[in-house]
Short mmCIF file of C-alpha atoms and ligand atoms in Angstrom, two decimals:
data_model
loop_
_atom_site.label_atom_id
_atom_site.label_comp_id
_atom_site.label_asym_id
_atom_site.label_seq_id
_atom_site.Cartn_x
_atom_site.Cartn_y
_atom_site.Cartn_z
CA UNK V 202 -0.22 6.37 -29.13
CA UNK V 203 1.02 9.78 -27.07
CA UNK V 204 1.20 9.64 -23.95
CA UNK V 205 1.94 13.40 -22.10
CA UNK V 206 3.72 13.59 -18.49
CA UNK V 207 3.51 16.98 -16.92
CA UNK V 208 5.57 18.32 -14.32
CA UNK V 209 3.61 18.85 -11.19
CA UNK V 210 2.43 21.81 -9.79
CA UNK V 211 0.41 21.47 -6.44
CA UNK V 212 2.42 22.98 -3.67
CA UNK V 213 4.79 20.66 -2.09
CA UNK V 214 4.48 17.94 -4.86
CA UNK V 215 7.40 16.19 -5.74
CA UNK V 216 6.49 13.00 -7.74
CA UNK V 217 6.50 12.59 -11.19
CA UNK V 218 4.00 10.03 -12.69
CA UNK V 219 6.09 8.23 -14.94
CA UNK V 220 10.05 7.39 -14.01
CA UNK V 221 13.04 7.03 -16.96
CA UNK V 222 13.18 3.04 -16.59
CA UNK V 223 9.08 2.95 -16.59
CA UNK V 224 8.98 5.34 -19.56
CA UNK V 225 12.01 2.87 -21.11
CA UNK V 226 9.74 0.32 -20.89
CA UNK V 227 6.74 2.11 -22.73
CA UNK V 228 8.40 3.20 -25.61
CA UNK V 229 9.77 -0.34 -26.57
CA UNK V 230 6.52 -1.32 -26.36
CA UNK V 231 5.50 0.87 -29.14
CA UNK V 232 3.96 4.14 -26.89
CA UNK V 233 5.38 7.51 -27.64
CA UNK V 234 5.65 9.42 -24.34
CA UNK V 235 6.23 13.24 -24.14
CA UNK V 236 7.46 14.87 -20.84
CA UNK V 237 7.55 18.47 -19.77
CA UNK V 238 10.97 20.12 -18.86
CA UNK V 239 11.70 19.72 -15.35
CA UNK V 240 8.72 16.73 -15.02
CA UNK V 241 10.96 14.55 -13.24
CA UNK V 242 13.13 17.17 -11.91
CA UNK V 243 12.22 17.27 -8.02
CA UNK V 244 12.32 13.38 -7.63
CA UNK V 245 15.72 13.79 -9.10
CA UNK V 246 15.56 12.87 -13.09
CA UNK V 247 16.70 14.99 -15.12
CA UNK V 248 15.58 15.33 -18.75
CA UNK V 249 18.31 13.56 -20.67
CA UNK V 250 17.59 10.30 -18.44
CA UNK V 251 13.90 10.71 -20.44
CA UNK V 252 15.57 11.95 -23.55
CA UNK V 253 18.17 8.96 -23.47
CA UNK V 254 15.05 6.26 -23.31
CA UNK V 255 13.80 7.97 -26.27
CA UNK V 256 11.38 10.16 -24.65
CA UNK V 257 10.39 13.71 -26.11
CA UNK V 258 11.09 16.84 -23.91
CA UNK V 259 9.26 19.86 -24.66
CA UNK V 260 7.17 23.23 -23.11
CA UNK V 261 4.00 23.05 -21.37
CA UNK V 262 2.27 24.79 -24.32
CA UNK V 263 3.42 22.05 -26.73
CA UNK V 264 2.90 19.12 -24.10
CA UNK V 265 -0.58 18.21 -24.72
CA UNK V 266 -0.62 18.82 -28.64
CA UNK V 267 -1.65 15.19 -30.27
CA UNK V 268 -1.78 13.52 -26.66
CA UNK V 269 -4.05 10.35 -26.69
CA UNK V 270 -3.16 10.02 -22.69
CA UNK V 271 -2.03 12.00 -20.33
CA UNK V 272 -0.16 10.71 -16.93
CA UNK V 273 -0.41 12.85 -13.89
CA UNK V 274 -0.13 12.44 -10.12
CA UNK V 275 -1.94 15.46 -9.07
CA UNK V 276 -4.89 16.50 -11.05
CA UNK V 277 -4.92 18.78 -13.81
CA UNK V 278 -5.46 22.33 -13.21
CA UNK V 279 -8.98 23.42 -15.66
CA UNK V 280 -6.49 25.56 -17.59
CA UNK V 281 -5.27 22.43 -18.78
CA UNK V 282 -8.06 20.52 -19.32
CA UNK V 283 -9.65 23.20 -21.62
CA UNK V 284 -6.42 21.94 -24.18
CA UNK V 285 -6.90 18.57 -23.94
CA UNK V 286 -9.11 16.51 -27.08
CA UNK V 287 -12.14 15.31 -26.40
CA UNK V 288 -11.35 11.66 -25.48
CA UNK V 289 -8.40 11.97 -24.10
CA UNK V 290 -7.87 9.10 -21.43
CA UNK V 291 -6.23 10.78 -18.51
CA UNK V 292 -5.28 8.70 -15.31
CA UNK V 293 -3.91 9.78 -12.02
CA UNK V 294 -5.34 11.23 -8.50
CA UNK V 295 -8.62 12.84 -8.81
CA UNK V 296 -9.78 13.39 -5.25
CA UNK V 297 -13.59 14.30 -6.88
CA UNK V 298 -15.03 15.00 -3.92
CA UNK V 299 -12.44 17.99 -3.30
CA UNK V 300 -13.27 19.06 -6.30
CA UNK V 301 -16.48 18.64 -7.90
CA UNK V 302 -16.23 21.98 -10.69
CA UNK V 303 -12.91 19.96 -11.66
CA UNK V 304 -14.70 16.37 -12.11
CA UNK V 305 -17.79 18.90 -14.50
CA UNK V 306 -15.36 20.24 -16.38
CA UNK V 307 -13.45 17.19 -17.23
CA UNK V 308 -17.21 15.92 -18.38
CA UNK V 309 -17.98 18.48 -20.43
CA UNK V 310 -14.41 17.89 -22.61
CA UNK V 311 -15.75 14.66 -23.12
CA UNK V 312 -12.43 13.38 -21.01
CA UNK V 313 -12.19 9.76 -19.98
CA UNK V 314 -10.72 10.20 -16.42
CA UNK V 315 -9.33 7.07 -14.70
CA UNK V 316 -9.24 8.18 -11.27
CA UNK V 317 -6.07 6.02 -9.67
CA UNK V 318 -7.54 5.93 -5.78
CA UNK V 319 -10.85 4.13 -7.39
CA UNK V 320 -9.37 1.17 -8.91
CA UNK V 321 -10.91 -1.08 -7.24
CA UNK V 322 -8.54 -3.23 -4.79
CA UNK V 323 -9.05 -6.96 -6.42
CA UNK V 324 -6.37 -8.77 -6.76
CA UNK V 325 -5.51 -8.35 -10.56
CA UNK V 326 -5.67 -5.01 -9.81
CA UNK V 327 -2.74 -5.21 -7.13
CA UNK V 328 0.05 -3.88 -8.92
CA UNK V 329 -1.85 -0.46 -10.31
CA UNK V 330 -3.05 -0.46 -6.84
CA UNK V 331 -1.48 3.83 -5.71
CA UNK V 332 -3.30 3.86 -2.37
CA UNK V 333 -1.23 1.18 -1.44
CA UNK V 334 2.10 1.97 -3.18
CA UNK V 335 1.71 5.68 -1.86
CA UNK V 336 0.63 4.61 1.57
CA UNK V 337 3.66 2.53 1.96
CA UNK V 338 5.93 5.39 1.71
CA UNK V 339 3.56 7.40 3.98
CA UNK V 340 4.19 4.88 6.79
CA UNK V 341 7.36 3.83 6.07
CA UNK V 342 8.04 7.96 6.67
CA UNK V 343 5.44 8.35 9.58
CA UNK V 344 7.54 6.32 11.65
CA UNK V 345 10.76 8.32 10.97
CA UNK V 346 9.06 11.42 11.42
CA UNK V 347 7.83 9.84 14.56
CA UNK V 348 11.27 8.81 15.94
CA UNK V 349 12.88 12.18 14.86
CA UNK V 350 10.83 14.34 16.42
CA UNK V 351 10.71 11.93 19.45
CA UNK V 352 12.58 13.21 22.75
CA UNK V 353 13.77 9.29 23.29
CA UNK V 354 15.64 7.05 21.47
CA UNK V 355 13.71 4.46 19.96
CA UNK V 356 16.36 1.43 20.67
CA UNK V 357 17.05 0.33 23.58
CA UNK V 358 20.54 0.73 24.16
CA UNK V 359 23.42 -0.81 26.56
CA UNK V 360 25.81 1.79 27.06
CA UNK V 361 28.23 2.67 29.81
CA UNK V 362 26.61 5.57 30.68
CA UNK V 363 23.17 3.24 31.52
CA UNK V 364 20.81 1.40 29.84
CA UNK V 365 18.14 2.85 27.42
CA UNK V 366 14.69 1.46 27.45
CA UNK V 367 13.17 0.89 24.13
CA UNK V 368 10.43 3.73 23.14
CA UNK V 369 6.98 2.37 23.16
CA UNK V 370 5.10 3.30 19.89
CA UNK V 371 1.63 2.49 19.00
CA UNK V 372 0.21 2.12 15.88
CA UNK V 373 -3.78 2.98 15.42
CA UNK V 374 -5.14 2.08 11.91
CA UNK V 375 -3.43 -1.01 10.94
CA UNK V 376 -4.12 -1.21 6.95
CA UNK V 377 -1.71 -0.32 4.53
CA UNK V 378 0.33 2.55 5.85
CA UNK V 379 -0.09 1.24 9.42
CA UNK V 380 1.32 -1.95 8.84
CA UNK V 381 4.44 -0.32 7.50
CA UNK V 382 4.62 1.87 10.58
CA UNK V 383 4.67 -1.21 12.20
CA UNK V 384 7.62 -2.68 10.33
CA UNK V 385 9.53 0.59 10.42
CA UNK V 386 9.17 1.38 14.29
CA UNK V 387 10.23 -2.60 15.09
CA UNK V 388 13.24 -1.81 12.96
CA UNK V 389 14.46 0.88 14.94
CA UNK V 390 13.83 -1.31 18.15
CA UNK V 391 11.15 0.30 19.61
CA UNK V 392 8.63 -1.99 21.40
CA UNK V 393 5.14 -1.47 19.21
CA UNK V 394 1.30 -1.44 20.32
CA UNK V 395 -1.40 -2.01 17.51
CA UNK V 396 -4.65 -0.90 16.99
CA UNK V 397 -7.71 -1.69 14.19
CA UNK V 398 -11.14 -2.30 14.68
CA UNK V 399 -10.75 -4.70 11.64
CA UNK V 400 -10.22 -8.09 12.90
CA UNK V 401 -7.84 -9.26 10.57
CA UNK V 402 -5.50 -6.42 10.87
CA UNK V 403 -4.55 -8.16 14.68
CA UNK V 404 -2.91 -11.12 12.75
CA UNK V 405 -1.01 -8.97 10.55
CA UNK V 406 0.12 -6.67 13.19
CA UNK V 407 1.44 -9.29 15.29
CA UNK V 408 3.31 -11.10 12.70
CA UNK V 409 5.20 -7.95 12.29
CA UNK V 410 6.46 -8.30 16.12
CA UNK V 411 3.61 -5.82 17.38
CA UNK V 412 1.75 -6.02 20.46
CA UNK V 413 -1.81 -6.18 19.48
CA UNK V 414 -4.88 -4.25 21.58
CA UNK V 415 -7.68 -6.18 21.06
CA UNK V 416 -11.37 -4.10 22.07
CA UNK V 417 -14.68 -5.87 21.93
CA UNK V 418 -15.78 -3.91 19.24
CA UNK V 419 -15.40 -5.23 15.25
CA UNK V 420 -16.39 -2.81 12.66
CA UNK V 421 -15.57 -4.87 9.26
CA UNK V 422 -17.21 -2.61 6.87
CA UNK V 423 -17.38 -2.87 3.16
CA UNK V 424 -14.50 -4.06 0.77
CA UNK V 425 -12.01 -5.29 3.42
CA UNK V 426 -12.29 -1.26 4.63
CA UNK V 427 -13.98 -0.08 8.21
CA UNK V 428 -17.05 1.03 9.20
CA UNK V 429 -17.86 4.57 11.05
CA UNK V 430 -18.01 3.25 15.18
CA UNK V 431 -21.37 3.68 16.64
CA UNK V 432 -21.60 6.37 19.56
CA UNK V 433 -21.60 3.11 21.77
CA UNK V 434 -18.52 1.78 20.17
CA UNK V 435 -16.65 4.98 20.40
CA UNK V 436 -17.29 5.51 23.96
CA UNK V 437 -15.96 1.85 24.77
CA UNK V 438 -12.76 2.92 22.31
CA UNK V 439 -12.17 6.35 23.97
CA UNK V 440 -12.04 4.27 27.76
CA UNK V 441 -9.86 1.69 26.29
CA UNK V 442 -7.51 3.98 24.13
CA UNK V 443 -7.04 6.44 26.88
CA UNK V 444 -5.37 4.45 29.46
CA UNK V 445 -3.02 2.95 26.22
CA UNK V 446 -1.95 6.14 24.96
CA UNK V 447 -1.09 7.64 28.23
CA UNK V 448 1.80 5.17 28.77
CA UNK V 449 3.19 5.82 24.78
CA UNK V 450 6.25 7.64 23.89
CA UNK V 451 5.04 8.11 20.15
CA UNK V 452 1.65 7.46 18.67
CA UNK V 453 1.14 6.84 14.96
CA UNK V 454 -2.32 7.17 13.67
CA UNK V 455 -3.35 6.11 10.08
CA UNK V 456 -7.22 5.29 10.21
CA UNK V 457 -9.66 5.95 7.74
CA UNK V 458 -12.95 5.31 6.48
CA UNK V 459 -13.49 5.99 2.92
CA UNK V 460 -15.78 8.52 1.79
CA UNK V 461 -15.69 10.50 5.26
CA UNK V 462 -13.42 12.51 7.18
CA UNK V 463 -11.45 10.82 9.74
CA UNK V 464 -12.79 9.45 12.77
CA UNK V 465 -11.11 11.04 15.98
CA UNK V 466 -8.95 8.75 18.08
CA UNK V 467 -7.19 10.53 20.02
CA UNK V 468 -9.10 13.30 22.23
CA UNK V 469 -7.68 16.84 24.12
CA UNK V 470 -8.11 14.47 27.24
CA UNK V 471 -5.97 11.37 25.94
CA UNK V 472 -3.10 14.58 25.01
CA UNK V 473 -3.32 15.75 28.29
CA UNK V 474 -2.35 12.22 29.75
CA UNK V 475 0.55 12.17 27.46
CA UNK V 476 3.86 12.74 29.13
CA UNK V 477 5.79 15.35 28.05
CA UNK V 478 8.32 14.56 25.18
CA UNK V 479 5.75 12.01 23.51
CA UNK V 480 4.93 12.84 20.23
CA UNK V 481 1.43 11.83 17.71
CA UNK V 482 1.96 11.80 14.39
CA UNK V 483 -1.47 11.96 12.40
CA UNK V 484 -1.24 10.69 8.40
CA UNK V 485 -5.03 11.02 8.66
CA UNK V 486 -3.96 14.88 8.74
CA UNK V 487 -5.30 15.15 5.01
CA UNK V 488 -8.57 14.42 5.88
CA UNK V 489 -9.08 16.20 9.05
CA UNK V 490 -6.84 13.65 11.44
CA UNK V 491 -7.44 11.23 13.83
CA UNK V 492 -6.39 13.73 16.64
CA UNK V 493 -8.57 16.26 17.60
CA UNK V 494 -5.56 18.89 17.75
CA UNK V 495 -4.02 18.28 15.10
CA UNK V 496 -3.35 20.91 12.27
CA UNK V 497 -2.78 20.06 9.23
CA UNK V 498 0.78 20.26 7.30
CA UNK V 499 1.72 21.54 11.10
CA UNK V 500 3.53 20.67 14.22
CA UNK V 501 1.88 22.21 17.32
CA UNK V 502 3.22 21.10 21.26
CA UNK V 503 0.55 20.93 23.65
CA UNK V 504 1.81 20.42 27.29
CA UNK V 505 5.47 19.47 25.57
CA UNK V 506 3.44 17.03 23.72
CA UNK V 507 4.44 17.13 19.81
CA UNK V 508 1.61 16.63 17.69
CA UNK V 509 2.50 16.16 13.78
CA UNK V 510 -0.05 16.78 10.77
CA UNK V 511 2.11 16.05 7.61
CA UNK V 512 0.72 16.36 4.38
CA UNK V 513 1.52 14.55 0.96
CA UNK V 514 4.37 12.23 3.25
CA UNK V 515 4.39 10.07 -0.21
CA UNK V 516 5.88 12.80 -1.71
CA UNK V 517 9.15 13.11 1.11
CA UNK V 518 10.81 10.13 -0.94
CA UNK V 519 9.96 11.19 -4.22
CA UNK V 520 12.35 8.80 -6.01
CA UNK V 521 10.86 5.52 -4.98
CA UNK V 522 7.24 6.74 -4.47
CA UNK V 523 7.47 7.87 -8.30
CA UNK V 524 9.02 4.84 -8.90
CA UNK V 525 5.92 2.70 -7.71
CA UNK V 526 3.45 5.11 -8.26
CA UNK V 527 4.84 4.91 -12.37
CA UNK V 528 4.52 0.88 -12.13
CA UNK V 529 1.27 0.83 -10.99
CA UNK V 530 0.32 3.17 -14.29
CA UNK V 531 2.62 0.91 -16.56
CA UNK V 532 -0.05 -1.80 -15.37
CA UNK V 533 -2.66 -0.04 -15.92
CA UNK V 534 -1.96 0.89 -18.97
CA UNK V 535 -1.38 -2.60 -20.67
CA UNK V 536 -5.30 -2.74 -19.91
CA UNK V 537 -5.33 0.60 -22.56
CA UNK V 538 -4.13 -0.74 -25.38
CA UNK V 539 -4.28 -3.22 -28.16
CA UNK V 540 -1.84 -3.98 -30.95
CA UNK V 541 -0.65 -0.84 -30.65
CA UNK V 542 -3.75 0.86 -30.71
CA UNK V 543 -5.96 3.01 -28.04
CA UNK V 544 -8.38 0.21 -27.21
CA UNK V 545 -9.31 0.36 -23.80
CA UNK V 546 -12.29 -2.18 -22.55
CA UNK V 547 -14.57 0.21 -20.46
CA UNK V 548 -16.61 -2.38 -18.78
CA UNK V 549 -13.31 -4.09 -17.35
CA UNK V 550 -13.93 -4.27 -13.80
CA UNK V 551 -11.05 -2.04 -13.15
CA UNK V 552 -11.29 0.49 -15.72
CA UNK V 553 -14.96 0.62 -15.29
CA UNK V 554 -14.75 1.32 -11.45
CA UNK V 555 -12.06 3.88 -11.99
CA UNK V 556 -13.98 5.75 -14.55
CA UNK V 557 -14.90 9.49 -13.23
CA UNK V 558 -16.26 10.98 -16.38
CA UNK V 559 -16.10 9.18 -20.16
CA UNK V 560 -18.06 11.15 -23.25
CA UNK V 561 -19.50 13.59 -21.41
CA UNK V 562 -21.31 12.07 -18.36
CA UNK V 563 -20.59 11.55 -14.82
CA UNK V 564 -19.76 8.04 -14.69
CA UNK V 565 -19.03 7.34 -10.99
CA UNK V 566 -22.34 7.19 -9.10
CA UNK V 567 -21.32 8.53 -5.53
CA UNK V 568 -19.49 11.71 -7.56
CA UNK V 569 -22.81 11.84 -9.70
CA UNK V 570 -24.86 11.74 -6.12
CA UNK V 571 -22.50 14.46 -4.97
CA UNK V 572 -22.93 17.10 -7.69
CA UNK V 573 -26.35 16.28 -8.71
P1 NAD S 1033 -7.55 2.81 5.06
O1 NAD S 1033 -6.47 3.75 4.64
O2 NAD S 1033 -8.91 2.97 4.51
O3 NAD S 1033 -7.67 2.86 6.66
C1 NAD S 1033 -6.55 2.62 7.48
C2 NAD S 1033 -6.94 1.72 8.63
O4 NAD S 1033 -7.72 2.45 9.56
C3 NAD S 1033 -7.76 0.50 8.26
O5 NAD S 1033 -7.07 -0.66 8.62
C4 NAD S 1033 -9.05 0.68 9.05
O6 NAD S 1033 -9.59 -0.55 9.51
C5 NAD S 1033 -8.59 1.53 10.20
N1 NAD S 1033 -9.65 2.23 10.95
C6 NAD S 1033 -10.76 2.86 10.50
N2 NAD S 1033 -11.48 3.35 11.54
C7 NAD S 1033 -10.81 3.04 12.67
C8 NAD S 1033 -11.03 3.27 14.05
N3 NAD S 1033 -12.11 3.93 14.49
N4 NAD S 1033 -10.14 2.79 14.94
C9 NAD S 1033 -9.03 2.12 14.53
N5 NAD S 1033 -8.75 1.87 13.22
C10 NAD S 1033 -9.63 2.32 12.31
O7 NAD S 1033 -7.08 1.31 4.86
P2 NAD S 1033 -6.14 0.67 3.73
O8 NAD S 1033 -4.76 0.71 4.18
O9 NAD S 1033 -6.47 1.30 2.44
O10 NAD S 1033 -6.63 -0.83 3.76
C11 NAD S 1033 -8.00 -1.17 3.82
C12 NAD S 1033 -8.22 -2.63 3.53
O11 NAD S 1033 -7.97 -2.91 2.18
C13 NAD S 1033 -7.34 -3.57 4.31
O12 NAD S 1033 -8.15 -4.66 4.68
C14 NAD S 1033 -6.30 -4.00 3.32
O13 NAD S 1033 -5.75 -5.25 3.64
C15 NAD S 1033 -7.15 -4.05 2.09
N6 NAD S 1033 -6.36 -3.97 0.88
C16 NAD S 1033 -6.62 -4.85 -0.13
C17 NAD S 1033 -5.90 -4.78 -1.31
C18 NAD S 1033 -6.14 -5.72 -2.45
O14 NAD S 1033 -6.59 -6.82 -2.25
N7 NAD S 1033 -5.86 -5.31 -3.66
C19 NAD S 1033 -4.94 -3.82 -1.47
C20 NAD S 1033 -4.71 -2.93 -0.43
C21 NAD S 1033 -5.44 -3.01 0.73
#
């Protein structure tokens, strides 16, 4: 069975969906994978590591010739899709509501798409789990970003020339990326504040060493994921978080609720009680940021404070976010295949609830809803 790798082409994208050692492993187990020159190229491997695993390198006209699956991060352009057989399994981000023309035209080429951020988050389905592989390395990177563009050291430091106090950093949004914030920020030394209006994020966040701000509001929604706050809530949030953030050197903000943009945590008010030198940085900047100033994929100082709104921070360590980013589709994929043959078991819980369009329908109901 073929499986087709190409090299990424969204601005700024430097992953690669499947590494050497992953695609090592696939082709002893009887796959035949085909890269594009230059796939892995940006998160630094070259095409003879692919070639020397027994991998096939070749153009992007001759890529998706005979290819059963194809591997992406980003998703594929329409030009490609138009190539692609009817049937063709093809896994990787999907963002459908970004795109909904994408998500008809992968329908009408009768494509099975296996959109990676919908599988759901069971536990079996932990290790092909890319939200939380990719978030990782966004908040792992959020808190360097954080301390380099910070106007303090984040240690506290005993020197001759005086003592240093340790930069006070709070974390808001305390799932996946946050709690990696958390861990990062500690390790540089600074002294950390958390923030979730799940109540089970507070245990996490203090096992990490954090300081945890607990509000008498608990907005458990669905799935383990939040709710949207009520205008009541929010108000009692905005009064809380105010006085907090005034007192912060950095502020790291990670919260989302899925299937809307971003709620806003920090307001032009909270900013303007920011000292000068502090610095926000907002992951949320993808889907319109947690701070009401922020910009996306820009820094912009308001009253000397620094406010960050990376995009695609995954993609800043390319090497190990394709490295866990191709795991999680090497586990997917063992749920693909059987004795060597394309045999993939569509009402599986996980395949089923990744499913975005398989022979010719819509088969994710909120993306159905969406289109109409
Ligand atoms: P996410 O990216 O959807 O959101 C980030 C955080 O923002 C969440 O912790 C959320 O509670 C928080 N948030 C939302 N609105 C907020 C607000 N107004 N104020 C403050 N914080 C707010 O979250 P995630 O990292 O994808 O994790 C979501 C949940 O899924 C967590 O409970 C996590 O433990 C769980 N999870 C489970 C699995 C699994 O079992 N396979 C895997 C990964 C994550």
């Amino acid at each position: 069975v073929q499986i087709a790798v190409p090299k990424e082409t969204a601005p700024g994208e430097r992953r690669v969906a499947l590494t050497p050692e992953v695609t090592g492993r696939l082709i002893k187990e009887g796959w035949g994978v085909r890269l594009e020159a230059g796939a892995g190229a940006e998160a630094y491997y070259s095409d003879e590591a692919y070639r020397n695993v027994g991998a096939e390198i070749v153009s992007r006209e001759e890529l998706f010739k005979g290819a059963q699956v194809v591997f992406t991060v980003q998703p594929l352009e329409r030009l490609d899709l138009v190539q692609l057989e009817p049937g063709t399994i093809v896994a990787g981000l999907m963002y459908p509501h970004r795109s909904p023309a994408r998500v008809q035209a992968m329908a009408t080429g009768k494509l099975s798409a296996l959109a990676m951020e919908l599988v759901p988050r069971i536990t079996r389905a932990q290790s092909m789990d890319v939200l939380s592989s990719q978030a990782t390395v966004a908040g792992y990177v959020a808190a360097l970003i954080a301390a380099r563009e910070s106007s303090r050291f984040f240690p506290m430091l005993t020197t001759a020339a005086g003592t240093i106090r340790p930069a006070k950093v709070m974390v808001m949004g305390v799932g996946v990326a946050g709690l990696q914030a958390i861990a990062t920020a500690r390790r540089l030394g600074a002294n950390v504040w958390a923030y979730d209006v799940r109540k089970a994020a507070a245990e996490q966040a203090l096992s990490l060493g954090a300081k945890v701000i607990e509000l008498p509001i608990s907005a458990e929604g669905e799935g383990g994921y939040a709710r949207e706050l009520t205008e009541e809530e929010k108000k009692i949030q905005h009064e809380a978080l105010a006085k907090e953030v005034g007192n912060m050197d950095a502020v790291i903000t990670t919260a989302q609720i899925p299937g809307r943009n971003a709620p806003i945590l920090i307001t032009k008010d909270m900013v303007e009680r920011m000292h000068p030198g502090a610095v926000i940085v907002d992951l949320a900047a993808e889907s319109g940021g947690n701070c009401e100033q922020t910009q996306p994929g820009k820094t912009v100082e308001v009253n000397g404070v620094k406010i960050v709104g990376p995009l695609n921070l995954p993609s800043a360590l390319s090497v190990h976010a394709s490295e866990m980013y191709a795991k999680n589709l090497y586990n997917l994929s063992k749920l693909l295949i059987k004795d060597g043959q394309l045999a993939p078991d569509w009402s599986d819980e996980i395949l089923a609830g990744a499913l975005l369009t398989h022979q010719g329908e819509i088969t994710h109901a909120p993306t159905k809803a969406l289109i109409g």
